[in-house]
Coordinates of C-alpha atoms (C1' of nucleotides) in Angstrom, one line a residue:
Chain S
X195 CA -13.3 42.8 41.0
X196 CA -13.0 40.2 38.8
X197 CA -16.4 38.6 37.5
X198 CA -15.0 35.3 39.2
X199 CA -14.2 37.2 42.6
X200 CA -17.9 38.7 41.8
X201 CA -19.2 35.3 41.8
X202 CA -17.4 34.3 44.9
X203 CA -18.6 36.7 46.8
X204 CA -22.1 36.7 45.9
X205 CA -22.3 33.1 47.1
X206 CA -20.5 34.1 50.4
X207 CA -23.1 37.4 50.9
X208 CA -26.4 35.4 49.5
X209 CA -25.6 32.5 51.5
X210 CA -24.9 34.2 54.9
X211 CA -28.4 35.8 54.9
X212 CA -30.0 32.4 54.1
X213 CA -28.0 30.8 56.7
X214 CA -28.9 33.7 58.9
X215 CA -32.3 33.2 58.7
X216 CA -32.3 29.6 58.1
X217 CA -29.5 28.0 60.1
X218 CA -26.5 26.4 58.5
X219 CA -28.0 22.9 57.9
X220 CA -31.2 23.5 57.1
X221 CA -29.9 26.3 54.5
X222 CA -29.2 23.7 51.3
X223 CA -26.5 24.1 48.7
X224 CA -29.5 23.8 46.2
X225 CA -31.5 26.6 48.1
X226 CA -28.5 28.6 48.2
X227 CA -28.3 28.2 44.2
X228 CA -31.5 28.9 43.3
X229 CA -31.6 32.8 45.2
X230 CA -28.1 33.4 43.7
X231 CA -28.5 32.2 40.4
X232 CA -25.6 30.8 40.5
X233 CA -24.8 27.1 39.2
X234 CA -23.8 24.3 40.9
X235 CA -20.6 24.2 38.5
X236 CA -19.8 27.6 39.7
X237 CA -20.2 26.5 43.5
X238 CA -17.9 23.6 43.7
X239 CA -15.4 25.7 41.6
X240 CA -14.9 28.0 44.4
X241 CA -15.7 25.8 47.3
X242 CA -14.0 22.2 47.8
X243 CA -18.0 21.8 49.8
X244 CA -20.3 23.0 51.6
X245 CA -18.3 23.3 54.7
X246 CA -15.3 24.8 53.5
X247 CA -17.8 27.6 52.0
X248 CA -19.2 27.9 55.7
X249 CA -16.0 28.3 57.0
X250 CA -15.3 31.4 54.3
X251 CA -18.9 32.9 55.0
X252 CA -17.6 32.7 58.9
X253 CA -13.9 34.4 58.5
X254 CA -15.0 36.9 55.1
X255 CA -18.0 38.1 56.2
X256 CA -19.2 37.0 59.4
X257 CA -15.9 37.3 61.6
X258 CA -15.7 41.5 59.9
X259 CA -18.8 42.3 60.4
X260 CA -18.9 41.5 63.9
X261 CA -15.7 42.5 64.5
X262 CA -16.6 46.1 63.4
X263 CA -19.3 46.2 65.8
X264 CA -18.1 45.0 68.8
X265 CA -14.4 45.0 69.1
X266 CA -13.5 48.2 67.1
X267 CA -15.3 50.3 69.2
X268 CA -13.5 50.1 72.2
X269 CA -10.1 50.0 70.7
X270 CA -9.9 53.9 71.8
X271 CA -11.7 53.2 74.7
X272 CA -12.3 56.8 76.9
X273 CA -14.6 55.4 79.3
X274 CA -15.1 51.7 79.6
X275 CA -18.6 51.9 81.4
X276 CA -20.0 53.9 78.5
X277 CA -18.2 52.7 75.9
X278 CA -19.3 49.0 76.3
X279 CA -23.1 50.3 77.4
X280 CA -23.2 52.1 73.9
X281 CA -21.4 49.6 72.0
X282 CA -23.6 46.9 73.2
X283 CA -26.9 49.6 72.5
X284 CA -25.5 50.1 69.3
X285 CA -24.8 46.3 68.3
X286 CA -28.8 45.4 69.4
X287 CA -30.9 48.5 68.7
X288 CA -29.0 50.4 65.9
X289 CA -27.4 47.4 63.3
X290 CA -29.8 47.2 60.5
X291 CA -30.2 43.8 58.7
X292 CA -29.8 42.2 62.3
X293 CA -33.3 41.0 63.8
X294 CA -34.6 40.0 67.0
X295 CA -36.4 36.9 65.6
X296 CA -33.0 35.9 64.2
X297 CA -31.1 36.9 66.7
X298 CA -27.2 37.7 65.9
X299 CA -25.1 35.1 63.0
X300 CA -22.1 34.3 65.4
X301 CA -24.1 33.1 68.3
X302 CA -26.3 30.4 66.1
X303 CA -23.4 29.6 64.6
X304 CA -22.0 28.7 67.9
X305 CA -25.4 27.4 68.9
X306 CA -25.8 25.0 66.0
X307 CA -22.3 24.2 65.0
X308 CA -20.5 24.3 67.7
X309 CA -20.5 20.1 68.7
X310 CA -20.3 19.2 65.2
X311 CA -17.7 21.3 63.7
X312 CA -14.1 22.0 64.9
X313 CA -13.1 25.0 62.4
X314 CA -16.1 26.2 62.6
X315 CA -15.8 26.2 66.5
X316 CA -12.3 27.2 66.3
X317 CA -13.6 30.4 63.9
X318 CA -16.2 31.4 66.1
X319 CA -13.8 31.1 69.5
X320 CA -11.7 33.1 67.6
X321 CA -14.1 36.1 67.4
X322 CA -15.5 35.2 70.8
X323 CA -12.0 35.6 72.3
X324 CA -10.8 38.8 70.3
X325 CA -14.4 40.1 71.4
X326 CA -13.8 39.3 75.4
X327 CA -9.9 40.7 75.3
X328 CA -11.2 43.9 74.0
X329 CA -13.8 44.3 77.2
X330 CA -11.1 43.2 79.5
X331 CA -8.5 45.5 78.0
X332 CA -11.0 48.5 78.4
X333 CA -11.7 48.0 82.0
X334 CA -8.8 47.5 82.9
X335 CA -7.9 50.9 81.0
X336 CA -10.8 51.9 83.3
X337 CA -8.8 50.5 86.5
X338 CA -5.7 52.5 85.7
X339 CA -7.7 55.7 85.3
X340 CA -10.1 54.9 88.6
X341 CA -13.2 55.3 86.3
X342 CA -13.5 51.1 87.7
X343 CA -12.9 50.1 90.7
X344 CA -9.7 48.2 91.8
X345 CA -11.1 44.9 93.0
X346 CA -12.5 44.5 89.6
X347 CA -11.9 41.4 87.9
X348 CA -11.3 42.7 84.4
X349 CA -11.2 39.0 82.7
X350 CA -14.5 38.3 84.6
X351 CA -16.8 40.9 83.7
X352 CA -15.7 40.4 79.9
X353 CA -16.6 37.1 80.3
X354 CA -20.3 38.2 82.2
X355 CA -20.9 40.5 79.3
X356 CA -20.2 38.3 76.8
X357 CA -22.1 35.7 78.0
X358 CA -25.2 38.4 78.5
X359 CA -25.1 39.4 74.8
X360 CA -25.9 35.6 73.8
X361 CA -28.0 35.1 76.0
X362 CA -29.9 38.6 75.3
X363 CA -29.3 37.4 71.7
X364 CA -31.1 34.0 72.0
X365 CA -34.2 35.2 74.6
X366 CA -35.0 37.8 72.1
X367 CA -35.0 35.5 69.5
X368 CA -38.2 33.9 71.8
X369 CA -39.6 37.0 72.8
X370 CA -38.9 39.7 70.5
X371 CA -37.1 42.6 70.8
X372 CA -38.9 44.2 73.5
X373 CA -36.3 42.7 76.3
X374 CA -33.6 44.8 74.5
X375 CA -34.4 47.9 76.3
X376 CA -34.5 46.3 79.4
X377 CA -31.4 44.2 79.2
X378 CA -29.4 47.6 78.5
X379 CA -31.1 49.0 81.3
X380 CA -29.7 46.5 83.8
X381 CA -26.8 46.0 81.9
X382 CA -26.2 50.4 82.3
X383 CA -26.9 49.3 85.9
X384 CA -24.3 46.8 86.3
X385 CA -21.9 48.5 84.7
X386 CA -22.2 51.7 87.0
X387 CA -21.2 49.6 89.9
X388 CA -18.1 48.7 88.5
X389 CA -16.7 52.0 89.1
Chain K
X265 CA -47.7 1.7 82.7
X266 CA -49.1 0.2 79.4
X267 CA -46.6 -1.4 76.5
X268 CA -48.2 1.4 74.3
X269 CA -47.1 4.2 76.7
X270 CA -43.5 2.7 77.2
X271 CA -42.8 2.7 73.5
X272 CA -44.5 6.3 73.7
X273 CA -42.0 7.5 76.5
X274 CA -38.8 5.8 75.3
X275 CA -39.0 7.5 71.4
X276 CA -39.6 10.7 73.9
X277 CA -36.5 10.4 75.9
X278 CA -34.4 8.9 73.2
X279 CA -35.2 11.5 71.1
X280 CA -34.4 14.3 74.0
X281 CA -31.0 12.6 73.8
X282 CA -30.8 12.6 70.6
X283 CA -31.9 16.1 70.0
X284 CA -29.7 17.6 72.5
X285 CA -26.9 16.3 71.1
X286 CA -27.8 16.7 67.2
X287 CA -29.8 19.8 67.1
X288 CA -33.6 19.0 65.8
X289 CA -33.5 19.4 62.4
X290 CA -30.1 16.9 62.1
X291 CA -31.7 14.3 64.2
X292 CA -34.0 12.1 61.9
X293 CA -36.8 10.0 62.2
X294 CA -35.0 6.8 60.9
X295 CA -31.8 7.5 63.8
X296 CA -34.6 7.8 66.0
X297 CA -36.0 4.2 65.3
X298 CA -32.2 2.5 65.0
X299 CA -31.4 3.8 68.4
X300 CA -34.8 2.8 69.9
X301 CA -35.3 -0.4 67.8
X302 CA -38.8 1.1 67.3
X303 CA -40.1 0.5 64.0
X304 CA -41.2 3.6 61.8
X305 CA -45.1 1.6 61.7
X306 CA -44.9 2.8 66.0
X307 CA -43.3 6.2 65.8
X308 CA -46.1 7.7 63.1
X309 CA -48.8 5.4 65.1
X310 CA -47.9 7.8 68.4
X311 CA -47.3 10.8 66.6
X312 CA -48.8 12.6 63.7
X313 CA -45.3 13.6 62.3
X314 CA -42.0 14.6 63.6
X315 CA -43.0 18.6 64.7
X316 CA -45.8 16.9 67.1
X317 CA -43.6 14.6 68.3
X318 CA -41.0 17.5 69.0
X319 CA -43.4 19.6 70.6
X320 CA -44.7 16.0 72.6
X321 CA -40.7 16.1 74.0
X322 CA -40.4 19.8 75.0
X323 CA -43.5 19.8 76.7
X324 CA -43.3 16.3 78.3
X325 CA -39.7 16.0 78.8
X326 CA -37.6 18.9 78.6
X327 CA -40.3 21.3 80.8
X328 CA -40.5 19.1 83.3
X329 CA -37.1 18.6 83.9
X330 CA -36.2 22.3 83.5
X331 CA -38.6 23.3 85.9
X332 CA -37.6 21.4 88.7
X333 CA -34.0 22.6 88.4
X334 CA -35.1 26.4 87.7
X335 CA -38.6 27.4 88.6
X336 CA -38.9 24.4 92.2
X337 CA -35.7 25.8 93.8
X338 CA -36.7 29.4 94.2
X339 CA -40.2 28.7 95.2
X340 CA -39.4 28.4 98.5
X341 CA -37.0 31.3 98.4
X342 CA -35.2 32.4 101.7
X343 CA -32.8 34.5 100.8
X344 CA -33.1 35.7 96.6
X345 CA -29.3 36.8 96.7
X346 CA -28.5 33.0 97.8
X347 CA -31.1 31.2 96.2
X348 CA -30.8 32.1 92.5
X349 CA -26.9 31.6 92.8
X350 CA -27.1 28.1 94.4
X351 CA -29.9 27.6 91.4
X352 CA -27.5 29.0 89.0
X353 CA -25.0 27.0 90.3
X354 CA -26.5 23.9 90.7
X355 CA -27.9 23.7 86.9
X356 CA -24.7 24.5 85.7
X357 CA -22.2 22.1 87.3
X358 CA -24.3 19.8 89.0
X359 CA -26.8 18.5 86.7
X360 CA -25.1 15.4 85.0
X361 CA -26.4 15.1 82.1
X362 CA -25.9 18.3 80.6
X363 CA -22.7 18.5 79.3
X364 CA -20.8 22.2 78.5
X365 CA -20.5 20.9 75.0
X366 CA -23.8 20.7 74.5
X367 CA -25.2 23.7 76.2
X368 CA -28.9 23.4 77.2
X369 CA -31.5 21.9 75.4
X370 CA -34.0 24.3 76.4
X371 CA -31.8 27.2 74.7
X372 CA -30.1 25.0 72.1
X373 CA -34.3 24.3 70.5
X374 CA -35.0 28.2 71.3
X375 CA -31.8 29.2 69.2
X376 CA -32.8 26.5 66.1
X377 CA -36.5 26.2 66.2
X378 CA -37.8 29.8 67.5
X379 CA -37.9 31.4 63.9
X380 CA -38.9 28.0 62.3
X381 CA -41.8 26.8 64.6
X382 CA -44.3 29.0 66.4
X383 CA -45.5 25.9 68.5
X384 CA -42.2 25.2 69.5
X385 CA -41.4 28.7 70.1
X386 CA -44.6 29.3 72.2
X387 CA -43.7 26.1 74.3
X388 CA -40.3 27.6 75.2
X389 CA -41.6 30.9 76.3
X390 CA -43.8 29.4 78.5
X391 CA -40.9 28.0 80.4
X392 CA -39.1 31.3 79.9
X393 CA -41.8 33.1 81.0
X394 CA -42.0 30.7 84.3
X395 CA -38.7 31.0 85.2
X396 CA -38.1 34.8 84.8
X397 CA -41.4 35.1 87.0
X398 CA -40.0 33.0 89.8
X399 CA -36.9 35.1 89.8
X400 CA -38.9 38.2 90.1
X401 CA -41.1 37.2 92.6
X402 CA -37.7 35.8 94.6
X403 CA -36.4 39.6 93.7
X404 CA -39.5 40.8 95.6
X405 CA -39.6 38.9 98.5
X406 CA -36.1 40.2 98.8
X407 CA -37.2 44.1 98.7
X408 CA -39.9 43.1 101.1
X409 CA -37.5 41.7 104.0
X410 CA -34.8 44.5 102.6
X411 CA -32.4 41.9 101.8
X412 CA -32.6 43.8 97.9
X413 CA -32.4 47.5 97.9
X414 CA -35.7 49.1 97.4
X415 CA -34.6 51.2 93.6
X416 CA -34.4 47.6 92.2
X417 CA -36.3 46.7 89.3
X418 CA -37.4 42.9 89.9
X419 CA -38.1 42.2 86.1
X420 CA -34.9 43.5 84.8
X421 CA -32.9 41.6 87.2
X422 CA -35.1 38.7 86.0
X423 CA -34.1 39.1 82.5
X424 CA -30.8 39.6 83.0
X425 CA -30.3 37.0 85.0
X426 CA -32.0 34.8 82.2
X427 CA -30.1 36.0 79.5
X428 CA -26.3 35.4 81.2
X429 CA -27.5 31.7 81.6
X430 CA -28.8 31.4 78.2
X431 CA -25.6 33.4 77.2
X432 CA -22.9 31.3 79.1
X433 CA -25.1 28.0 78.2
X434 CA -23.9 29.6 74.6
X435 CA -20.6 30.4 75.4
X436 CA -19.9 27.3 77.2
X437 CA -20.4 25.3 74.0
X438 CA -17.6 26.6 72.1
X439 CA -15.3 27.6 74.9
X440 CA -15.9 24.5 77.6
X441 CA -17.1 24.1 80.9
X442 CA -14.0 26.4 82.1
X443 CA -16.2 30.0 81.8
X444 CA -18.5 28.4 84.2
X445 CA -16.9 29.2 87.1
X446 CA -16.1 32.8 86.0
X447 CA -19.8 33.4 85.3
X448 CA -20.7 32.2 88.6
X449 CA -18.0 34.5 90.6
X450 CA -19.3 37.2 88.5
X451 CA -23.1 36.6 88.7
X452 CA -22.7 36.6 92.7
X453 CA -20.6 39.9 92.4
X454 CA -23.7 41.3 90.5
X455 CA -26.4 39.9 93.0
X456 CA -24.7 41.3 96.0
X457 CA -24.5 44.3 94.8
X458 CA -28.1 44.2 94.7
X459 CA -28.3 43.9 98.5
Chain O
dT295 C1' -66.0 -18.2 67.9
dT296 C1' -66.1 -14.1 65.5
dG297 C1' -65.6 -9.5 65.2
dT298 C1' -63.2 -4.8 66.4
dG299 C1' -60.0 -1.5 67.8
dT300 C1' -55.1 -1.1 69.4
dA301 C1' -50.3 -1.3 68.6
dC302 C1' -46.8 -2.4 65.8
dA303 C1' -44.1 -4.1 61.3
dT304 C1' -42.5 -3.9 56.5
dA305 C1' -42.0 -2.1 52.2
dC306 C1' -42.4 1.5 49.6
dT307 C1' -42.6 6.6 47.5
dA308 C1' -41.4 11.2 45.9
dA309 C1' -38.5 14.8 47.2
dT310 C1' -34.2 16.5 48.5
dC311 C1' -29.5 16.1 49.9
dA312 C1' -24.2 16.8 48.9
dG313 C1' -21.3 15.9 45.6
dT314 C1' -19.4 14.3 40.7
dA315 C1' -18.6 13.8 35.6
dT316 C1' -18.1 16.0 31.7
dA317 C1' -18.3 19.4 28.9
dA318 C1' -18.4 24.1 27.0
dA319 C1' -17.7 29.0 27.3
dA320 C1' -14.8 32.8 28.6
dA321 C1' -10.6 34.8 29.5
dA322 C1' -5.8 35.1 29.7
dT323 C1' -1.4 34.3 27.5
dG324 C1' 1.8 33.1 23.8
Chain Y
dC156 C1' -4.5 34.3 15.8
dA157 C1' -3.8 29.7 18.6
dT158 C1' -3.5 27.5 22.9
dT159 C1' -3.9 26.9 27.6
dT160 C1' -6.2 27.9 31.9
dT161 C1' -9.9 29.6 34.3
dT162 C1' -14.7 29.7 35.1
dT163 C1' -19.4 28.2 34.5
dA164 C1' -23.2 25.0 32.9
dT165 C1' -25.9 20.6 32.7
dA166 C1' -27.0 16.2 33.8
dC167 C1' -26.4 12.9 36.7
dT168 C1' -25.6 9.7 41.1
dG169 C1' -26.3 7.3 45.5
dA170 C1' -27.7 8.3 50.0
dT171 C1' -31.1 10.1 53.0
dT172 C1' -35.3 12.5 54.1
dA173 C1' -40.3 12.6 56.0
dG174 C1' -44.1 10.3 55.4
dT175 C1' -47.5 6.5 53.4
dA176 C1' -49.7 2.1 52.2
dT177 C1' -50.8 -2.0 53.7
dG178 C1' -50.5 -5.5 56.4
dT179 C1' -50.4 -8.4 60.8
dA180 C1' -50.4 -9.8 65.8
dC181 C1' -52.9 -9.4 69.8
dA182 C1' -56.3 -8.1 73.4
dC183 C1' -60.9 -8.1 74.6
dA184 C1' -65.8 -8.0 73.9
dA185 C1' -70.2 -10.0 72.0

DNA sequence: TTGTGTACATACTAATCAGTATAAAAAATG
DNA sequence: CATTTTTTATACTGATTAGTATGTACACAA
C-alpha cells in the first residue's frame, strides 16, 4: 500500500472509532487530526470535507464490517432458526471492539444522521436492506424445507428482527450489556415458533 | 402561571422541538433563543447551562409525555395480548407529532447522549425502567387469568418488546413510516403466540 | 420614597468549528 | 538529472459555540 493509500486509510480507521464513540458531529475534524497525527493538509487532500470522508468511513469500513457479521453468515443458510439466533449471538456477545455503552456504528449512524443526511441515509438503507433480504431469503429457504412454517411471512419477520437488533442495540447502550442475554433468550424463543 | 414560568416552559418545549428534530448536541443555545425570541440574559437566568436545561426537558417534558402514551395505557390492563398492541400501535401511528423521520425522542437522546451524559442517561432509564415494568406486570396479570401461557418469562417479553420499538423507532428513520405496519403485524403474531 | 430581589437584555469573550491559501517536500516520470 | 505531479505541512479565516459581565426594568416591601 502506498504511503498515500496508508494515510487514507488511517484517517478512515482512526476516525470511525472516534466517531464510534463520539458520534459523527461531535467527533471534530481537528479531534480527528490530533489522534491521527495527521495534518489538516493531508485531510482535505483526500477528502473534498468532512462529509464526503463520512460517507467513505460508512461504505470502506463500516458497510464491510457489518456486512461480514450479519449478512455473510446466512448466505449458506442450513437452518434459518439457528443460523439467525447465532448470527445475532455472535454479532452482540462475541465481536470484539463493539461495546454495549456504544452500542453498534450503523445504528447511531442511522440514529444521528439519518434526517440530516441523504447519502448518508441512502448508505446506511443500503446495508439495512442487504441485511433484511438476507433474513428473508433464509426463512424462506426455511419454508421450502418445512424447518418454518408455511404461513410465515418471510419479509415480516426480517423486518421484526431487524428492528429488534436496534432496538437491543440502543437499550443496551442505556442499560448495559446485561439485556443481551435476555434478548437472545426471547429472541431463541420467537424464532422456535416460526417452525 | 407566572411570566417567569412561561418563559421557563416555552425554552422547554421549544427546545423539545428543536431537539427532536436536530439531535442535542446540533441544536444550540443561540437557535434556541431566535426561535423563542428569548434573550440569552433569560435562558442562563433559568438554567445553569445547556446540560441542566437538557435534563430540565427530558424530565419535564419528554417523561411526561412518554408516560402517558406507554406506561397509562397498560395500567389498567385487560387483556396484555391486546393492550400492549393497541399501545404499540397507538404510539406509532397515532401520536402526531412524532414523525417516522424523526424517530422518538426518548430513543433518539438515549442513542446520542447515553455514553456522553450520565444524568441524561440515568433520566432515560428511569423511563425505560417504567415502561418495561408495566409491560411485565401486564405479562403477569395475563399468566394469572391464563390468557399467557404459564412457561412465559414476563421480563424477557418486556425487553423484547422494548427493544423492537426502540429498534423500528430506528429503522423507521431511515426507511419511513412504511415498516410500521409490518412491525405491527409481526409484533401481534409474536404476542399471540404467547397465549 | 427608597431599597431589594426577580426577571430579563445586551454586549462581549475565548475556544472551537469547517474549510482555505500557499507553500514545500516527496515521488513519479521524462 | 530535470520536471511535473502527488502528497503533506503551516498558517490563516470567518462563522459559530457555550458561557459571562454588566446592566436595566419592574414588582413589592419597609
Amino acid at each position: 500500500m502506498s504511503k498515500a493509500a496508508t494515510t487514507r486509510t488511517m484517517i478512515l480507521t482512526k476516525s470511525f472509532e472516534l466517531i464510534y464513540k463520539q458520534g459523527y458531529q461531535t467527533t471534530s475534524i481537528d479531534n480527528i487530526l490530533a489522534t491521527t497525527q495527521v495534518t489538516k493538509g493531508a485531510f482535505f487532500y483526500h477528502f473534498k470535507n468532512k462529509d464526503e470522508m463520512g460517507l467513505a468511513m460508512i461504505n470502506e469500513v463500516i458497510f464491510p464490517g457489518m456486512y461480514a457479521s450479519l449478512v455473510k453468515p446466512l448466505l449458506d443458510a442450513k437452518s434459518p432458526i439457528n443460523d439467525i439466533y447465532e448470527m445475532m449471538r455472535n454479532v452482540l456477545l462475541k465481536v470484539p471492539f463493539l461495546r454495549a455503552k456504544y452500542g453498534c456504528p450503523a445504528v447511531n449512524l442511522i440514529e444521528e444522521m439519518s434526517p440530516l443526511n441523504e447519502d448518508f441515509k441512502q448508505a446506511l438503507v443500503k446495508l439495512t436492506d442487504q441485511w433484511q433480504a438476507a433474513i428473508k431469503e433464509s426463512i424462506n429457504q426455511g419454508k421450502a424445507t418445512k424447518e418454518i412454517r408455511g404461513d410465515v411471512n418471510a419479509e415480516y419477520v426480517a423486518c421484526f428482527v431487524v428492528a429488534g437488533y436496534s432496538g437491543i442495540r440502543n437499550m443496551g447502550k442505556a442499560m448495559g450489556s446485561s439485556c443481551y442475554p435476555i434478548y437472545l433468550q426471547e429472541l431463541k424463543n420467537y424464532l422456535k415458533q416460526l417452525g
